[in-house]
Amino acid sequence: MPAVRLCAVRASTAARAFYGRLEFEQLDVSDPGPVWYLGRPTNRDAPAVTR
């Protein structure tokens, strides 16, 4: 598996901070609604996660 992706409710700033510490980056999606889409590569040497 090259990457891990998830979504978190935008109102949960604690969740965003937690996943940020785990190096998850916000993914660019059209019309994300009330959630953040986040991802990170499973190989830390890999480039940033893309769509």
PDB file of N, CA, C and O in Angstrom:
ATOM      1  N   MET A   1       0.847  -1.157   0.000  1.00  0.00           N
ATOM      2  CA  MET A   1       0.000   0.000   0.000  1.00  0.00           C
ATOM      3  C   MET A   1       0.901   1.230   0.000  1.00  0.00           C
ATOM      4  O   MET A   1       1.672   1.436   0.934  1.00  0.00           O
ATOM      5  N   PRO A   2       0.790   2.072  -1.023  1.00  0.00           N
ATOM      6  CA  PRO A   2       1.694   3.220  -1.117  1.00  0.00           C
ATOM      7  C   PRO A   2       1.327   4.400  -0.225  1.00  0.00           C
ATOM      8  O   PRO A   2       2.165   5.246   0.064  1.00  0.00           O
ATOM      9  N   ALA A   3       0.057   4.479   0.214  1.00  0.00           N
ATOM     10  CA  ALA A   3      -0.355   5.639   1.010  1.00  0.00           C
ATOM     11  C   ALA A   3      -1.548   5.291   1.889  1.00  0.00           C
ATOM     12  O   ALA A   3      -2.244   4.313   1.640  1.00  0.00           O
ATOM     13  N   VAL A   4      -1.751   6.130   2.898  1.00  0.00           N
ATOM     14  CA  VAL A   4      -2.915   6.023   3.774  1.00  0.00           C
ATOM     15  C   VAL A   4      -3.701   7.309   3.609  1.00  0.00           C
ATOM     16  O   VAL A   4      -3.120   8.404   3.599  1.00  0.00           O
ATOM     17  N   ARG A   5      -4.999   7.176   3.462  1.00  0.00           N
ATOM     18  CA  ARG A   5      -5.858   8.354   3.310  1.00  0.00           C
ATOM     19  C   ARG A   5      -7.027   8.250   4.266  1.00  0.00           C
ATOM     20  O   ARG A   5      -7.466   7.154   4.603  1.00  0.00           O
ATOM     21  N   LEU A   6      -7.545   9.411   4.683  1.00  0.00           N
ATOM     22  CA  LEU A   6      -8.684   9.430   5.598  1.00  0.00           C
ATOM     23  C   LEU A   6      -9.408  10.748   5.460  1.00  0.00           C
ATOM     24  O   LEU A   6      -8.945  11.663   4.784  1.00  0.00           O
ATOM     25  N   CYS A   7     -10.556  10.848   6.093  1.00  0.00           N
ATOM     26  CA  CYS A   7     -11.238  12.138   6.167  1.00  0.00           C
ATOM     27  C   CYS A   7     -11.586  12.396   7.628  1.00  0.00           C
ATOM     28  O   CYS A   7     -11.790  11.470   8.402  1.00  0.00           O
ATOM     29  N   ALA A   8     -11.589  13.662   7.983  1.00  0.00           N
ATOM     30  CA  ALA A   8     -11.890  14.077   9.351  1.00  0.00           C
ATOM     31  C   ALA A   8     -12.806  15.297   9.285  1.00  0.00           C
ATOM     32  O   ALA A   8     -12.651  16.153   8.412  1.00  0.00           O
ATOM     33  N   VAL A   9     -13.721  15.377  10.191  1.00  0.00           N
ATOM     34  CA  VAL A   9     -14.656  16.504  10.249  1.00  0.00           C
ATOM     35  C   VAL A   9     -13.886  17.788  10.550  1.00  0.00           C
ATOM     36  O   VAL A   9     -13.066  17.832  11.467  1.00  0.00           O
ATOM     37  N   ARG A  10     -14.122  18.834   9.770  1.00  0.00           N
ATOM     38  CA  ARG A  10     -13.409  20.110   9.937  1.00  0.00           C
ATOM     39  C   ARG A  10     -13.593  20.711  11.329  1.00  0.00           C
ATOM     40  O   ARG A  10     -12.708  21.389  11.828  1.00  0.00           O
ATOM     41  N   ALA A  11     -14.721  20.467  11.949  1.00  0.00           N
ATOM     42  CA  ALA A  11     -14.971  21.028  13.281  1.00  0.00           C
ATOM     43  C   ALA A  11     -14.036  20.435  14.330  1.00  0.00           C
ATOM     44  O   ALA A  11     -13.842  21.016  15.388  1.00  0.00           O
ATOM     45  N   SER A  12     -13.420  19.296  14.032  1.00  0.00           N
ATOM     46  CA  SER A  12     -12.524  18.648  14.990  1.00  0.00           C
ATOM     47  C   SER A  12     -11.087  19.118  14.767  1.00  0.00           C
ATOM     48  O   SER A  12     -10.283  18.441  14.138  1.00  0.00           O
ATOM     49  N   THR A  13     -10.780  20.282  15.299  1.00  0.00           N
ATOM     50  CA  THR A  13      -9.426  20.809  15.150  1.00  0.00           C
ATOM     51  C   THR A  13      -8.405  19.941  15.888  1.00  0.00           C
ATOM     52  O   THR A  13      -7.254  19.867  15.477  1.00  0.00           O
ATOM     53  N   ALA A  14      -8.833  19.260  16.930  1.00  0.00           N
ATOM     54  CA  ALA A  14      -7.928  18.355  17.647  1.00  0.00           C
ATOM     55  C   ALA A  14      -7.525  17.190  16.740  1.00  0.00           C
ATOM     56  O   ALA A  14      -6.359  16.775  16.729  1.00  0.00           O
ATOM     57  N   ALA A  15      -8.474  16.669  15.963  1.00  0.00           N
ATOM     58  CA  ALA A  15      -8.157  15.579  15.032  1.00  0.00           C
ATOM     59  C   ALA A  15      -7.173  16.063  13.974  1.00  0.00           C
ATOM     60  O   ALA A  15      -6.212  15.363  13.635  1.00  0.00           O
ATOM     61  N   ARG A  16      -7.383  17.278  13.452  1.00  0.00           N
ATOM     62  CA  ARG A  16      -6.477  17.801  12.427  1.00  0.00           C
ATOM     63  C   ARG A  16      -5.079  17.963  12.987  1.00  0.00           C
ATOM     64  O   ARG A  16      -4.083  17.643  12.330  1.00  0.00           O
ATOM     65  N   ALA A  17      -4.965  18.449  14.207  1.00  0.00           N
ATOM     66  CA  ALA A  17      -3.655  18.608  14.838  1.00  0.00           C
ATOM     67  C   ALA A  17      -2.993  17.249  15.055  1.00  0.00           C
ATOM     68  O   ALA A  17      -1.789  17.080  14.809  1.00  0.00           O
ATOM     69  N   PHE A  18      -3.765  16.268  15.482  1.00  0.00           N
ATOM     70  CA  PHE A  18      -3.239  14.923  15.705  1.00  0.00           C
ATOM     71  C   PHE A  18      -2.675  14.342  14.413  1.00  0.00           C
ATOM     72  O   PHE A  18      -1.544  13.870  14.372  1.00  0.00           O
ATOM     73  N   TYR A  19      -3.470  14.384  13.342  1.00  0.00           N
ATOM     74  CA  TYR A  19      -3.005  13.827  12.074  1.00  0.00           C
ATOM     75  C   TYR A  19      -1.869  14.649  11.486  1.00  0.00           C
ATOM     76  O   TYR A  19      -0.998  14.100  10.807  1.00  0.00           O
ATOM     77  N   GLY A  20      -1.837  15.934  11.751  1.00  0.00           N
ATOM     78  CA  GLY A  20      -0.711  16.750  11.318  1.00  0.00           C
ATOM     79  C   GLY A  20       0.593  16.296  11.962  1.00  0.00           C
ATOM     80  O   GLY A  20       1.635  16.251  11.308  1.00  0.00           O
ATOM     81  N   ARG A  21       0.529  15.940  13.233  1.00  0.00           N
ATOM     82  CA  ARG A  21       1.725  15.433  13.922  1.00  0.00           C
ATOM     83  C   ARG A  21       2.180  14.101  13.340  1.00  0.00           C
ATOM     84  O   ARG A  21       3.359  13.760  13.409  1.00  0.00           O
ATOM     85  N   LEU A  22       1.252  13.366  12.742  1.00  0.00           N
ATOM     86  CA  LEU A  22       1.592  12.094  12.087  1.00  0.00           C
ATOM     87  C   LEU A  22       1.969  12.304  10.616  1.00  0.00           C
ATOM     88  O   LEU A  22       2.077  11.346   9.865  1.00  0.00           O
ATOM     89  N   GLU A  23       2.154  13.554  10.231  1.00  0.00           N
ATOM     90  CA  GLU A  23       2.601  13.959   8.902  1.00  0.00           C
ATOM     91  C   GLU A  23       1.572  13.727   7.796  1.00  0.00           C
ATOM     92  O   GLU A  23       1.922  13.567   6.629  1.00  0.00           O
ATOM     93  N   PHE A  24       0.289  13.744   8.150  1.00  0.00           N
ATOM     94  CA  PHE A  24      -0.750  13.691   7.128  1.00  0.00           C
ATOM     95  C   PHE A  24      -0.860  15.074   6.512  1.00  0.00           C
ATOM     96  O   PHE A  24      -0.784  16.079   7.214  1.00  0.00           O
ATOM     97  N   GLU A  25      -1.024  15.130   5.196  1.00  0.00           N
ATOM     98  CA  GLU A  25      -1.164  16.384   4.477  1.00  0.00           C
ATOM     99  C   GLU A  25      -2.571  16.484   3.916  1.00  0.00           C
ATOM    100  O   GLU A  25      -3.180  15.477   3.559  1.00  0.00           O
ATOM    101  N   GLN A  26      -3.058  17.701   3.813  1.00  0.00           N
ATOM    102  CA  GLN A  26      -4.392  17.915   3.264  1.00  0.00           C
ATOM    103  C   GLN A  26      -4.366  17.628   1.767  1.00  0.00           C
ATOM    104  O   GLN A  26      -3.481  18.081   1.049  1.00  0.00           O
ATOM    105  N   LEU A  27      -5.336  16.854   1.295  1.00  0.00           N
ATOM    106  CA  LEU A  27      -5.453  16.525  -0.119  1.00  0.00           C
ATOM    107  C   LEU A  27      -6.391  17.515  -0.796  1.00  0.00           C
ATOM    108  O   LEU A  27      -7.392  17.933  -0.216  1.00  0.00           O
ATOM    109  N   ASP A  28      -6.069  17.878  -2.010  1.00  0.00           N
ATOM    110  CA  ASP A  28      -6.878  18.807  -2.783  1.00  0.00           C
ATOM    111  C   ASP A  28      -8.012  18.037  -3.456  1.00  0.00           C
ATOM    112  O   ASP A  28      -7.760  17.206  -4.319  1.00  0.00           O
ATOM    113  N   VAL A  29      -9.231  18.278  -3.016  1.00  0.00           N
ATOM    114  CA  VAL A  29     -10.411  17.658  -3.631  1.00  0.00           C
ATOM    115  C   VAL A  29     -11.429  18.753  -3.929  1.00  0.00           C
ATOM    116  O   VAL A  29     -11.498  19.754  -3.231  1.00  0.00           O
ATOM    117  N   SER A  30     -12.197  18.544  -4.995  1.00  0.00           N
ATOM    118  CA  SER A  30     -13.228  19.530  -5.304  1.00  0.00           C
ATOM    119  C   SER A  30     -14.405  19.317  -4.362  1.00  0.00           C
ATOM    120  O   SER A  30     -14.801  18.182  -4.091  1.00  0.00           O
ATOM    121  N   ASP A  31     -14.912  20.404  -3.839  1.00  0.00           N
ATOM    122  CA  ASP A  31     -16.068  20.382  -2.939  1.00  0.00           C
ATOM    123  C   ASP A  31     -15.927  19.382  -1.784  1.00  0.00           C
ATOM    124  O   ASP A  31     -16.670  18.407  -1.693  1.00  0.00           O
ATOM    125  N   PRO A  32     -14.976  19.610  -0.875  1.00  0.00           N
ATOM    126  CA  PRO A  32     -14.765  18.672   0.232  1.00  0.00           C
ATOM    127  C   PRO A  32     -15.859  18.687   1.291  1.00  0.00           C
ATOM    128  O   PRO A  32     -15.892  17.814   2.150  1.00  0.00           O
ATOM    129  N   GLY A  33     -16.744  19.679   1.242  1.00  0.00           N
ATOM    130  CA  GLY A  33     -17.811  19.727   2.242  1.00  0.00           C
ATOM    131  C   GLY A  33     -17.258  19.993   3.627  1.00  0.00           C
ATOM    132  O   GLY A  33     -16.237  20.670   3.780  1.00  0.00           O
ATOM    133  N   PRO A  34     -17.880  19.421   4.652  1.00  0.00           N
ATOM    134  CA  PRO A  34     -17.479  19.717   6.032  1.00  0.00           C
ATOM    135  C   PRO A  34     -16.327  18.844   6.551  1.00  0.00           C
ATOM    136  O   PRO A  34     -16.154  18.697   7.742  1.00  0.00           O
ATOM    137  N   VAL A  35     -15.562  18.240   5.645  1.00  0.00           N
ATOM    138  CA  VAL A  35     -14.467  17.364   6.084  1.00  0.00           C
ATOM    139  C   VAL A  35     -13.160  17.739   5.405  1.00  0.00           C
ATOM    140  O   VAL A  35     -13.129  18.384   4.364  1.00  0.00           O
ATOM    141  N   TRP A  36     -12.068  17.343   6.046  1.00  0.00           N
ATOM    142  CA  TRP A  36     -10.740  17.418   5.444  1.00  0.00           C
ATOM    143  C   TRP A  36     -10.436  16.041   4.902  1.00  0.00           C
ATOM    144  O   TRP A  36     -10.724  15.027   5.554  1.00  0.00           O
ATOM    145  N   TYR A  37      -9.814  15.969   3.739  1.00  0.00           N
ATOM    146  CA  TYR A  37      -9.282  14.720   3.216  1.00  0.00           C
ATOM    147  C   TYR A  37      -7.778  14.796   3.408  1.00  0.00           C
ATOM    148  O   TYR A  37      -7.138  15.756   2.981  1.00  0.00           O
ATOM    149  N   LEU A  38      -7.230  13.827   4.086  1.00  0.00           N
ATOM    150  CA  LEU A  38      -5.825  13.834   4.449  1.00  0.00           C
ATOM    151  C   LEU A  38      -5.153  12.559   3.959  1.00  0.00           C
ATOM    152  O   LEU A  38      -5.799  11.527   3.814  1.00  0.00           O
ATOM    153  N   GLY A  39      -3.849  12.641   3.739  1.00  0.00           N
ATOM    154  CA  GLY A  39      -3.119  11.459   3.314  1.00  0.00           C
ATOM    155  C   GLY A  39      -1.645  11.587   3.630  1.00  0.00           C
ATOM    156  O   GLY A  39      -1.139  12.675   3.903  1.00  0.00           O
ATOM    157  N   ARG A  40      -0.983  10.448   3.613  1.00  0.00           N
ATOM    158  CA  ARG A  40       0.468  10.413   3.783  1.00  0.00           C
ATOM    159  C   ARG A  40       0.990   9.136   3.162  1.00  0.00           C
ATOM    160  O   ARG A  40       0.307   8.116   3.164  1.00  0.00           O
ATOM    161  N   PRO A  41       2.200   9.181   2.599  1.00  0.00           N
ATOM    162  CA  PRO A  41       2.782   7.966   2.038  1.00  0.00           C
ATOM    163  C   PRO A  41       3.155   7.002   3.152  1.00  0.00           C
ATOM    164  O   PRO A  41       3.461   7.427   4.275  1.00  0.00           O
ATOM    165  N   THR A  42       3.114   5.720   2.881  1.00  0.00           N
ATOM    166  CA  THR A  42       3.543   4.741   3.886  1.00  0.00           C
ATOM    167  C   THR A  42       5.048   4.637   3.916  1.00  0.00           C
ATOM    168  O   THR A  42       5.625   4.262   4.934  1.00  0.00           O
ATOM    169  N   ASN A  43       5.709   4.983   2.819  1.00  0.00           N
ATOM    170  CA  ASN A  43       7.163   5.015   2.757  1.00  0.00           C
ATOM    171  C   ASN A  43       7.606   6.448   3.008  1.00  0.00           C
ATOM    172  O   ASN A  43       7.338   7.334   2.204  1.00  0.00           O
ATOM    173  N   ARG A  44       8.244   6.712   4.104  1.00  0.00           N
ATOM    174  CA  ARG A  44       8.609   8.082   4.464  1.00  0.00           C
ATOM    175  C   ARG A  44       9.570   8.726   3.475  1.00  0.00           C
ATOM    176  O   ARG A  44       9.723   9.931   3.455  1.00  0.00           O
ATOM    177  N   ASP A  45      10.235   7.941   2.628  1.00  0.00           N
ATOM    178  CA  ASP A  45      11.131   8.488   1.629  1.00  0.00           C
ATOM    179  C   ASP A  45      10.405   8.875   0.351  1.00  0.00           C
ATOM    180  O   ASP A  45      10.995   9.468  -0.549  1.00  0.00           O
ATOM    181  N   ALA A  46       9.129   8.524   0.262  1.00  0.00           N
ATOM    182  CA  ALA A  46       8.331   8.810  -0.936  1.00  0.00           C
ATOM    183  C   ALA A  46       7.950  10.289  -0.977  1.00  0.00           C
ATOM    184  O   ALA A  46       7.916  10.956   0.049  1.00  0.00           O
ATOM    185  N   PRO A  47       7.660  10.807  -2.159  1.00  0.00           N
ATOM    186  CA  PRO A  47       7.198  12.197  -2.264  1.00  0.00           C
ATOM    187  C   PRO A  47       5.842  12.358  -1.596  1.00  0.00           C
ATOM    188  O   PRO A  47       5.161  11.391  -1.263  1.00  0.00           O
ATOM    189  N   ALA A  48       5.417  13.604  -1.432  1.00  0.00           N
ATOM    190  CA  ALA A  48       4.137  13.921  -0.797  1.00  0.00           C
ATOM    191  C   ALA A  48       2.992  13.194  -1.497  1.00  0.00           C
ATOM    192  O   ALA A  48       3.049  12.917  -2.691  1.00  0.00           O
ATOM    193  N   VAL A  49       1.955  12.932  -0.752  1.00  0.00           N
ATOM    194  CA  VAL A  49       0.774  12.243  -1.268  1.00  0.00           C
ATOM    195  C   VAL A  49       0.044  13.151  -2.235  1.00  0.00           C
ATOM    196  O   VAL A  49      -0.111  14.344  -1.975  1.00  0.00           O
ATOM    197  N   THR A  50      -0.406  12.613  -3.343  1.00  0.00           N
ATOM    198  CA  THR A  50      -1.227  13.367  -4.288  1.00  0.00           C
ATOM    199  C   THR A  50      -2.541  12.653  -4.459  1.00  0.00           C
ATOM    200  O   THR A  50      -2.737  11.553  -3.955  1.00  0.00           O
ATOM    201  N   ARG A  51      -3.440  13.286  -5.201  1.00  0.00           N
ATOM    202  CA  ARG A  51      -4.756  12.688  -5.412  1.00  0.00           C
ATOM    203  C   ARG A  51      -4.650  11.367  -5.997  1.00  0.00           C
ATOM    204  O   ARG A  51      -4.382  10.624  -6.575  1.00  0.00           O
TER     205      ARG A  51
END
